[in-house]
GROMACS .gro file of C-alpha atoms in nm:
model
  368
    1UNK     CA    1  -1.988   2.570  -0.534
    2UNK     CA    2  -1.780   2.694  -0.236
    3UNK     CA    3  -1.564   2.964  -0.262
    4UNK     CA    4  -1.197   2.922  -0.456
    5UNK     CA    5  -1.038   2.893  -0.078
    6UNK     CA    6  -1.221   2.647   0.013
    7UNK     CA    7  -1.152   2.429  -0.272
    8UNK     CA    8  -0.800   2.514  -0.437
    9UNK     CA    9  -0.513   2.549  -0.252
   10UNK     CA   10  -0.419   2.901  -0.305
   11UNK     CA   11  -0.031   2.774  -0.420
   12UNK     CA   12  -0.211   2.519  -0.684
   13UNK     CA   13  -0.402   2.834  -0.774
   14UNK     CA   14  -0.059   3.051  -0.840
   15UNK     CA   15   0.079   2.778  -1.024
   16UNK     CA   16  -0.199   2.730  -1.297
   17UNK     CA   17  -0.217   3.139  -1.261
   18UNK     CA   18   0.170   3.207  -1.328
   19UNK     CA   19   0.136   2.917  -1.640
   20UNK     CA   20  -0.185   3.107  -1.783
   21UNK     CA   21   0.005   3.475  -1.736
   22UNK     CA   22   0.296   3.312  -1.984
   23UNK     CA   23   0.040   3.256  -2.256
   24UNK     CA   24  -0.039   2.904  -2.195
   25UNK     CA   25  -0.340   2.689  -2.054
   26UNK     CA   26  -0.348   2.498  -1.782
   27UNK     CA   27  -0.545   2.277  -1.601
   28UNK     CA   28  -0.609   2.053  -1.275
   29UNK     CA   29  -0.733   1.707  -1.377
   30UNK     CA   30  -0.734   1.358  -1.244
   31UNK     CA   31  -0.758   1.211  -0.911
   32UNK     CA   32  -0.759   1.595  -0.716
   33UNK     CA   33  -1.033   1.714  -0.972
   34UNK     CA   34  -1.257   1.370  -0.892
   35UNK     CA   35  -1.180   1.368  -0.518
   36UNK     CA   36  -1.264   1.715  -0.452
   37UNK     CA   37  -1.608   1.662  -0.621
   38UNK     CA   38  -1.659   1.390  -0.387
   39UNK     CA   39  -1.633   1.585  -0.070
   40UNK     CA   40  -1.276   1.387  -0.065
   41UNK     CA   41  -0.894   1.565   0.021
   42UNK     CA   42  -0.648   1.478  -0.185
   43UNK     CA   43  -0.255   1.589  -0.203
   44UNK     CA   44  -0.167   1.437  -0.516
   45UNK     CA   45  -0.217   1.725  -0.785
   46UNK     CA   46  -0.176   1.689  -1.134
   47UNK     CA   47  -0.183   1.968  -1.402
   48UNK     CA   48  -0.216   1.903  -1.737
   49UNK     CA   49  -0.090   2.220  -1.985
   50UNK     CA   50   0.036   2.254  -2.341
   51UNK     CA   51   0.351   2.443  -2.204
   52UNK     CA   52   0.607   2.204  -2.358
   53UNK     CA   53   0.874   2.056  -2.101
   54UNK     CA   54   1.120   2.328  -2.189
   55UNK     CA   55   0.876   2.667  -2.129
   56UNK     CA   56   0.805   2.434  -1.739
   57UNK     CA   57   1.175   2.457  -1.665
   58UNK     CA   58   1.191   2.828  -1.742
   59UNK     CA   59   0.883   2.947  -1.587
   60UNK     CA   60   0.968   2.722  -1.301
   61UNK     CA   61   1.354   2.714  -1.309
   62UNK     CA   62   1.416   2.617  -0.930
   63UNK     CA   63   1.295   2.282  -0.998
   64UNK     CA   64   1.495   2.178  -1.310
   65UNK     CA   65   1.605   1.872  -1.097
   66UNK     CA   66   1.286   1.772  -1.045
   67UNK     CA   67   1.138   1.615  -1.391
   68UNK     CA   68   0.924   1.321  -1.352
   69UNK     CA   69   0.887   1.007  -1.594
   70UNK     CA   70   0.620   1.227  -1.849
   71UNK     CA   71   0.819   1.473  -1.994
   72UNK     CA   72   0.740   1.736  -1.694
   73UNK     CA   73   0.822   1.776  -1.343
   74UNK     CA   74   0.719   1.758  -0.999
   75UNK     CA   75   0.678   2.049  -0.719
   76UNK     CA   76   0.661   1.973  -0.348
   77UNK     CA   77   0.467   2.235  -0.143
   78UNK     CA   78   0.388   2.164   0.160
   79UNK     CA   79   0.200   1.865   0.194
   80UNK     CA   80   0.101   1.915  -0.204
   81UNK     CA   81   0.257   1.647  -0.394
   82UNK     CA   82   0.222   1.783  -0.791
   83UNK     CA   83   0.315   1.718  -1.139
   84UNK     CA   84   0.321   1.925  -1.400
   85UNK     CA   85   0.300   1.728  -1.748
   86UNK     CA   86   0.218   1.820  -2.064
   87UNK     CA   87  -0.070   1.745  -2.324
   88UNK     CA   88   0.001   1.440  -2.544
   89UNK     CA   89  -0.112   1.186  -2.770
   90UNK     CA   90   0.053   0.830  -2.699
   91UNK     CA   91   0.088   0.660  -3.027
   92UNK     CA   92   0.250   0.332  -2.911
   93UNK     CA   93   0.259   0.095  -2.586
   94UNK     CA   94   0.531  -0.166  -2.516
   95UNK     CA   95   0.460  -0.313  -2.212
   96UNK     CA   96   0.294  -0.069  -2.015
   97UNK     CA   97   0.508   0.217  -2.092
   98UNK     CA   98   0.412   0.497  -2.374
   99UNK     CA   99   0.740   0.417  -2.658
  100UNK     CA  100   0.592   0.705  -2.915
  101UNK     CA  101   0.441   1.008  -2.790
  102UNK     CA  102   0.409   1.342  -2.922
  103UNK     CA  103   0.299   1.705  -2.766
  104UNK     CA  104   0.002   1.856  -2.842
  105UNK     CA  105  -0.147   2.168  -2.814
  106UNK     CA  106  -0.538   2.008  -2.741
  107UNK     CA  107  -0.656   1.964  -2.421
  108UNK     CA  108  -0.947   1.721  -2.587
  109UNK     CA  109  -0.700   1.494  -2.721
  110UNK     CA  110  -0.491   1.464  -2.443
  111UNK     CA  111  -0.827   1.340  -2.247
  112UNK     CA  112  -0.865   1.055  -2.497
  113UNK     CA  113  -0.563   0.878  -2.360
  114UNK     CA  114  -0.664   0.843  -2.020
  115UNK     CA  115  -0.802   0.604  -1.844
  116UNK     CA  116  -1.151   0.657  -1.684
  117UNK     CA  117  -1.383   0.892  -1.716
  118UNK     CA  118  -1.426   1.008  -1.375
  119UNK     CA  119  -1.021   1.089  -1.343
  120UNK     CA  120  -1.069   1.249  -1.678
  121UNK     CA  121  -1.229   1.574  -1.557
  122UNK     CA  122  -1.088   1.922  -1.555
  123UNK     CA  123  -1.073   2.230  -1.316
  124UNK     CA  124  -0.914   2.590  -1.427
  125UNK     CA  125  -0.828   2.837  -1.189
  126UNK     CA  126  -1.146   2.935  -1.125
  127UNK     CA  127  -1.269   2.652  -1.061
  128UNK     CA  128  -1.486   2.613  -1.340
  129UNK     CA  129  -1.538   2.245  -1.460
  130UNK     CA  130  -1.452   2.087  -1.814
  131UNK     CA  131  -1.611   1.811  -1.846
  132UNK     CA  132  -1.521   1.627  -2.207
  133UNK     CA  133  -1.610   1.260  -2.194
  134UNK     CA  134  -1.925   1.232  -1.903
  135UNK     CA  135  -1.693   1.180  -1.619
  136UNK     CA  136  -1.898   1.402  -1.395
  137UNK     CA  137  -2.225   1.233  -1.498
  138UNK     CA  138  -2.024   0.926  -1.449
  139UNK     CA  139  -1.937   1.017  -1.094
  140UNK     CA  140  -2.276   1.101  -0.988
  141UNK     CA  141  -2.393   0.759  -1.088
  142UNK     CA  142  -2.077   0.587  -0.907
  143UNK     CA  143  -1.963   0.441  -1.238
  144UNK     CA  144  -1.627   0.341  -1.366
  145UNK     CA  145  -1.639   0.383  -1.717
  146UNK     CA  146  -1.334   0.355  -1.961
  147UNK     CA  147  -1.295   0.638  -2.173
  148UNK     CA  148  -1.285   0.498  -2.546
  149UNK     CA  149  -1.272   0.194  -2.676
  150UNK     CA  150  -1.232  -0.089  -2.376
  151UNK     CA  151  -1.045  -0.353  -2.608
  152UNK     CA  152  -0.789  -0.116  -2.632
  153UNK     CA  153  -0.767   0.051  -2.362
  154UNK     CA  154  -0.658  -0.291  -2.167
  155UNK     CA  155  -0.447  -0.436  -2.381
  156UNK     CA  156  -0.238  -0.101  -2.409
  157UNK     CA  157  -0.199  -0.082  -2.036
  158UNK     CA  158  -0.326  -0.416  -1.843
  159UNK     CA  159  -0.272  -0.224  -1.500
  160UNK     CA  160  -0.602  -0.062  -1.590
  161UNK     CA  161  -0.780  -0.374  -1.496
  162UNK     CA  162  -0.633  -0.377  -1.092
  163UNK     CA  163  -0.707  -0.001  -1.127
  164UNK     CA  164  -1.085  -0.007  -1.233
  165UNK     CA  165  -1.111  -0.281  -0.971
  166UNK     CA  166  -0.940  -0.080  -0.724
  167UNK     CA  167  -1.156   0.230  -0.749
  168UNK     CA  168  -1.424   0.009  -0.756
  169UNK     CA  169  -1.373  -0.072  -0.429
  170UNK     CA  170  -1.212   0.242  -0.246
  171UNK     CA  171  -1.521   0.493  -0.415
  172UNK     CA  172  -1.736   0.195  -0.390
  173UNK     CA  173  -1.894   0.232  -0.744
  174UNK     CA  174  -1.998   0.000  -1.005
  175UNK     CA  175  -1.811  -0.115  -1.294
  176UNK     CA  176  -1.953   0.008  -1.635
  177UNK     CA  177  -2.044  -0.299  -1.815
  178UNK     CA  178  -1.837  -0.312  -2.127
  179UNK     CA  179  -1.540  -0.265  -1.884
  180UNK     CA  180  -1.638  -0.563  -1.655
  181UNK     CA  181  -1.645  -0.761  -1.968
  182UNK     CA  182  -1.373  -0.647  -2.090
  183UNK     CA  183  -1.177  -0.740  -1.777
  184UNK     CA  184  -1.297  -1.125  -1.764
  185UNK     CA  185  -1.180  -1.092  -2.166
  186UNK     CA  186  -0.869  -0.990  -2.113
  187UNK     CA  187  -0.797  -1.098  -1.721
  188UNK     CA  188  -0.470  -1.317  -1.815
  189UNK     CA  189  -0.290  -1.006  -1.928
  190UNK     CA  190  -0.224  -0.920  -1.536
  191UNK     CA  191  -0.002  -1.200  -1.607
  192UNK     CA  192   0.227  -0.947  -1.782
  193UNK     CA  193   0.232  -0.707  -1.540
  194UNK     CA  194   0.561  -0.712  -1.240
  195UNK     CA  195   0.472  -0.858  -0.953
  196UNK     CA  196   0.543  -0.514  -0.791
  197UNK     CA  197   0.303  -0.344  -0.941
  198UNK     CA  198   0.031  -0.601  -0.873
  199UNK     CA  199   0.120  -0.605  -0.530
  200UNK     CA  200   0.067  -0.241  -0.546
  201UNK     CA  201  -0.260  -0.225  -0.622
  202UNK     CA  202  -0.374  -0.522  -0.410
  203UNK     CA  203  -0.233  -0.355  -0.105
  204UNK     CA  204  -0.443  -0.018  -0.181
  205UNK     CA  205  -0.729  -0.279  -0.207
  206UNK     CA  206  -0.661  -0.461   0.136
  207UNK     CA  207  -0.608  -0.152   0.310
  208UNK     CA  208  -0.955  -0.027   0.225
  209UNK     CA  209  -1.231  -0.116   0.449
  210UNK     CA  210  -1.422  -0.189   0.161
  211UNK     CA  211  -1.170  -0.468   0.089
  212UNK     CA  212  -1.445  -0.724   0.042
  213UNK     CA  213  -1.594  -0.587  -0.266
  214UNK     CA  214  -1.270  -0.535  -0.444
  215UNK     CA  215  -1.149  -0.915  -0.327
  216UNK     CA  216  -1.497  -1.062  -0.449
  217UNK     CA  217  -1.459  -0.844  -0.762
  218UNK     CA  218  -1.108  -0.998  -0.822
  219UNK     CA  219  -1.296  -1.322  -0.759
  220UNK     CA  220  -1.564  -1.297  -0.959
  221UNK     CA  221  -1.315  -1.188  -1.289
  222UNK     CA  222  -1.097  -1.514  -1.228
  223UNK     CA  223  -0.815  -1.269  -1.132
  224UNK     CA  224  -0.720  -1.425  -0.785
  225UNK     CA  225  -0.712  -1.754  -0.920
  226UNK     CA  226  -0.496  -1.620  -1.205
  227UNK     CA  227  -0.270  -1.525  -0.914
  228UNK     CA  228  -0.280  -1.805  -0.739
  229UNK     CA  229  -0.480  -1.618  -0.438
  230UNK     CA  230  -0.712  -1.773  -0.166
  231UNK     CA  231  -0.892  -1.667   0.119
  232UNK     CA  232  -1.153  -1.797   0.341
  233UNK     CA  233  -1.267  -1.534   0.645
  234UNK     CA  234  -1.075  -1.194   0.683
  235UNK     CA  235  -1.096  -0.946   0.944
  236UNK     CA  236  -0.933  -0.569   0.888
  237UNK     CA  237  -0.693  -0.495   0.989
  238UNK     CA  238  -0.510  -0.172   0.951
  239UNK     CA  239  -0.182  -0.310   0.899
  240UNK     CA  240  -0.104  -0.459   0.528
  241UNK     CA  241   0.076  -0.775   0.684
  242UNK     CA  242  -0.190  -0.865   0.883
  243UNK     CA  243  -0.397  -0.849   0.589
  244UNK     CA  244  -0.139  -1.063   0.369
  245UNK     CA  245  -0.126  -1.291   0.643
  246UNK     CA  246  -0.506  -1.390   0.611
  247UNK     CA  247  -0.436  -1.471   0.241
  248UNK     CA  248  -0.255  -1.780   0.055
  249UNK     CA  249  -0.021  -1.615  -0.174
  250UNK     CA  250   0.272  -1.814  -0.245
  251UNK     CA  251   0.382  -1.637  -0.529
  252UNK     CA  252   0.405  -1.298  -0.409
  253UNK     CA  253   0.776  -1.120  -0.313
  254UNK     CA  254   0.784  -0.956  -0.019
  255UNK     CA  255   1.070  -0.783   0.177
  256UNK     CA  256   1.249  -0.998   0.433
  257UNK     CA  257   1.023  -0.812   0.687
  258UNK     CA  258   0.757  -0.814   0.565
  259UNK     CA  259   0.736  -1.182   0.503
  260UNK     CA  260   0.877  -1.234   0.874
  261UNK     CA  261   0.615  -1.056   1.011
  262UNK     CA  262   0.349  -1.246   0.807
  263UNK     CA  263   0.519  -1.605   0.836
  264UNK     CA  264   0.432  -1.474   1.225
  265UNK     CA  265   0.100  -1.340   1.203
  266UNK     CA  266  -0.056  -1.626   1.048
  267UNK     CA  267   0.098  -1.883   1.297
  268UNK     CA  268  -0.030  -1.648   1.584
  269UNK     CA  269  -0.358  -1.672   1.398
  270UNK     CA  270  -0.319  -2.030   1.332
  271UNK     CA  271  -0.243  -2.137   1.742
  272UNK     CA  272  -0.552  -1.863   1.762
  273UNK     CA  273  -0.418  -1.778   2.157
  274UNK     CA  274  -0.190  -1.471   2.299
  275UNK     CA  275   0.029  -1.593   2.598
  276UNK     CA  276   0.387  -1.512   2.761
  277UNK     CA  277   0.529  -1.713   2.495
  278UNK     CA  278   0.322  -1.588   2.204
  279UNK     CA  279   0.437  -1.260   2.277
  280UNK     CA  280   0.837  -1.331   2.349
  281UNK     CA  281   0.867  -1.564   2.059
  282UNK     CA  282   0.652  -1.309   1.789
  283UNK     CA  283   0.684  -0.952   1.950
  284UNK     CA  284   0.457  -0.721   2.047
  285UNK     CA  285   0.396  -0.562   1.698
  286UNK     CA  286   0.245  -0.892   1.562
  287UNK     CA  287   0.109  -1.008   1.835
  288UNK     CA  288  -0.107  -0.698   1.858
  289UNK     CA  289  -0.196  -0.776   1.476
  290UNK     CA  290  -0.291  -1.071   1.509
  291UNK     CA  291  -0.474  -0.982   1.847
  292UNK     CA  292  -0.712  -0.789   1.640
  293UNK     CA  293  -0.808  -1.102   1.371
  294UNK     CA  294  -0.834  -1.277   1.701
  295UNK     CA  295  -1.047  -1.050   1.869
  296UNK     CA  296  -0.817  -1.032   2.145
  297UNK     CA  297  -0.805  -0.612   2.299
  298UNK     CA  298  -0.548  -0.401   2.237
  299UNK     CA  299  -0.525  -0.313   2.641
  300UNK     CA  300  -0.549  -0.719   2.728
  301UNK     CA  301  -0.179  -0.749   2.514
  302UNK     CA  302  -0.029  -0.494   2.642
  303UNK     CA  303  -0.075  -0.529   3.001
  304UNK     CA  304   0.033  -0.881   2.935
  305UNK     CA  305   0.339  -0.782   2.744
  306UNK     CA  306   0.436  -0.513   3.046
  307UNK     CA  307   0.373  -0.781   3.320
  308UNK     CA  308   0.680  -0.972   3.088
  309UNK     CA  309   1.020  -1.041   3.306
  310UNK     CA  310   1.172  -1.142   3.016
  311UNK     CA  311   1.102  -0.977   2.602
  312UNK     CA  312   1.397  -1.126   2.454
  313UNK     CA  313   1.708  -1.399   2.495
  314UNK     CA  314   1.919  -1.054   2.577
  315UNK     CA  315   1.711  -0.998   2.883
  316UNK     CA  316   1.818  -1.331   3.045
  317UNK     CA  317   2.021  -1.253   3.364
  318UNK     CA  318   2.292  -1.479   3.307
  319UNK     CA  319   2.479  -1.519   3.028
  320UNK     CA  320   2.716  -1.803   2.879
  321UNK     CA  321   2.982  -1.838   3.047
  322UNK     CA  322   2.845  -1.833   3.361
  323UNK     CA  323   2.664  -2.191   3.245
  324UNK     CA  324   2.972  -2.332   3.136
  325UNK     CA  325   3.125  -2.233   3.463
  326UNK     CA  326   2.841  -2.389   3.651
  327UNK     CA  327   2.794  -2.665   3.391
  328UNK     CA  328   3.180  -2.783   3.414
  329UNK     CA  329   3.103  -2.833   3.018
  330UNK     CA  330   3.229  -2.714   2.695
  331UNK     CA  331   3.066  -2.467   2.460
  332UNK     CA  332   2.853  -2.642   2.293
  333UNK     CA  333   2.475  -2.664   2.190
  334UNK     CA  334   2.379  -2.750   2.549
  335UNK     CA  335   2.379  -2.368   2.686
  336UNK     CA  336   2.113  -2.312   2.441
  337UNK     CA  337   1.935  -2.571   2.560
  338UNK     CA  338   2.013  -2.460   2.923
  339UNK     CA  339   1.935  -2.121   2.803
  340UNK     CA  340   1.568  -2.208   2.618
  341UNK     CA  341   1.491  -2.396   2.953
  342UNK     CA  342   1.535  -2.075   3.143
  343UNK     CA  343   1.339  -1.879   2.979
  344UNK     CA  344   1.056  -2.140   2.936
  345UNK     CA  345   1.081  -2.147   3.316
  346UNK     CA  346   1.060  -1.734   3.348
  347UNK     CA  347   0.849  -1.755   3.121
  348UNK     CA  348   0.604  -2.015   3.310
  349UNK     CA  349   0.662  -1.735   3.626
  350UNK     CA  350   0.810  -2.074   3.786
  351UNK     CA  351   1.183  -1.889   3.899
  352UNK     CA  352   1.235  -1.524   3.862
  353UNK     CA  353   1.476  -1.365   3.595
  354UNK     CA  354   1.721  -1.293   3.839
  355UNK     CA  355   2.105  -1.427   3.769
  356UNK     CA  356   2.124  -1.535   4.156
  357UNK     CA  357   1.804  -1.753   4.131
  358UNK     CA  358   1.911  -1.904   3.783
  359UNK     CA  359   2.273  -1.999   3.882
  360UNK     CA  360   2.046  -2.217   4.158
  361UNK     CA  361   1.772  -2.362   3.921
  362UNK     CA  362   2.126  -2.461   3.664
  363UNK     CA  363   2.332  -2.591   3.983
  364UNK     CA  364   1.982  -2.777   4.117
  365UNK     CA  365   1.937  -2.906   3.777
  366UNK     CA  366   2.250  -3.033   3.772
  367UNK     CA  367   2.262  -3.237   4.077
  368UNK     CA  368   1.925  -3.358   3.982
   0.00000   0.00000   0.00000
């Protein structure tokens, strides 16, 4: 193995040291432990310890306001993301959420109550692996195995159906299985989950180049249809609208932007061409999104968005008054009109965006 450097940040390494010199064990575990195996960097640390919540807040008393949802707290360092929680055994679930716990003082038990084997696995300070349920055997043969019984395991927490699916398809490995089966059993339970943190895990999916196993493995377990889901061909795209936008999913909330910017992706997609008024009407941003499903280059949109007199109905060199001056008329819906014609005109390169030549097209217009 490489050298402690090389592997543990040396802050991660003073944290688990300074919990250790208090009397106490303490060790890395989960998705940092797992990706660092795999050759992978990861900033999201988590340290498991039977230091109860109140000996964390003395031995670390500069972050009393940081306590996360577990009963421990979180440090920021650097770019080092970590939480410090200690070891439990979770005695009841109400809908997702842990409603009896109690602290431990064994780091074997507090294994049993996760969720996979692979983010199961431990690292001290010295690096030195513990390894209590086969989650580095399990790793090696790019398995996702649930650690206990799989019945339970899905009913207590349903979320651990997106997430074997999920990690299915970002470490590309094989569902164990028992699991798979016990995924088509108990499928309909995503039902139960918010809609927020289904859309969570399905953008992690999308925004994954190996998107298309974890979409056929949703597939293939009846979960998409459980959602109401559909596809036909997707491209990636590294932008999570543009990869909502090649998806039917009417019941999924999304911010008011970000279901603009799909509502305008797909209809790019659907007219399937980039033009002077694709790119004034949508904007450059999804235009260039939709360039990509299109196959349309990067360089191509640009230099046609540049070349653009006009980006927007602020850019029009003449503004309302001046119609209703020329126009002899009323406010009134017709200066929209009068101003839509303009730009379809600029737009068309037939008259230049320039107020002299516009008061001419209006007044020509006009005697015409």
């Amino acid at each position: 193995m490489s050298t402690l450097e090389s592997i543990m940040n040396k802050n991660i390494k003073n944290i688990l040291k300074k919990i250790e010199d208090n009397g106490y064990k303490a060790y890395l575990v989960g998705g940092y432990v797992r990706d660092t195996l795999l050759g992978k960097k990861s900033y999201d640390i988590d340290i498991c310890t039977n230091a109860l919540p109140v000996n964390l807040h003395k031995l670390f008393p500069n972050n009393n306001n940081n306590s996360n949802n577990y009963g421990g707290f979180n440090l920021k360092i650097n770019e080092y993301n970590i939480d410090i929680t200690t070891f439990r055994e979770e005695i009841k679930y109400e809908n997702r959420k842990p409603t009896e716990l109690i602290y431990i003082d064994s780091l074997e038990k507090d294994i049993l109550r996760r969720d996979f084997t692979i983010n199961a696995i431990c690292m001290d300070k010295n690096e030195k692996i513990i390894d209590l349920v086969g989650g580095v055997n399990d790793l090696n043969n790019h398995l996702i195995k649930v650690i206990g019984d799989v019945d339970t395991k899905l009913e207590e927490d349903p979320l651990r159906i997106l997430r074997a699916i999920r990690f299915a398809c970002v470490l590309n490995f094989d569902i164990d299985g028992d699991l798979y089966e016990g995924i088509c059993k108990y499928n309909k339970l995503i039902l139960t989950l918010s809609k927020d943190r289904v859309k969570s895990e399905l953008n992690k999916i999308l925004m994954n180049k190996n998107y298309l196993k974890g979409l056929k493995l949703l597939k293939d377990t009846n979960i998409l249809d459980l959602l109401e889901i559909d596809y036909e061909d997707i491209t990636y795209v590294n932008d999570i609208c543009g990869m909502w936008a090649q998806l039917k999913a009417p019941n999924f909330a999304f911010t008011k932007q970000e279901n603009m910017n799909i509502i305008n992706i797909r209809q790019i997609i659907n007219e399937g061409v980039i033009n002077n008024f694709t790119l004034f009407k949508y904007g450059l941003y999804n235009s260039l999104v939709a360039g990509k499903i299109l196959n349309i280059k990067d360089s191509v949109i640009n230099k046609m968005y540049n070349k653009l007199s006009i980006k927007s109905k602020d850019d029009l060199d003449i503004n309302g008054e001046e119609i209703i001056d020329i126009l002899n008329i009323q406010p009134s819906k017709k200066i929209r009109e009068v101003e839509e014609e303009l730009i379809r005109e600029i737009l068309n390169n037939k008259i230049p965006n320039k107020n002299k030549e516009l008061k001419k097209y209006i007044i020509n217009r006009k005697e015409n």
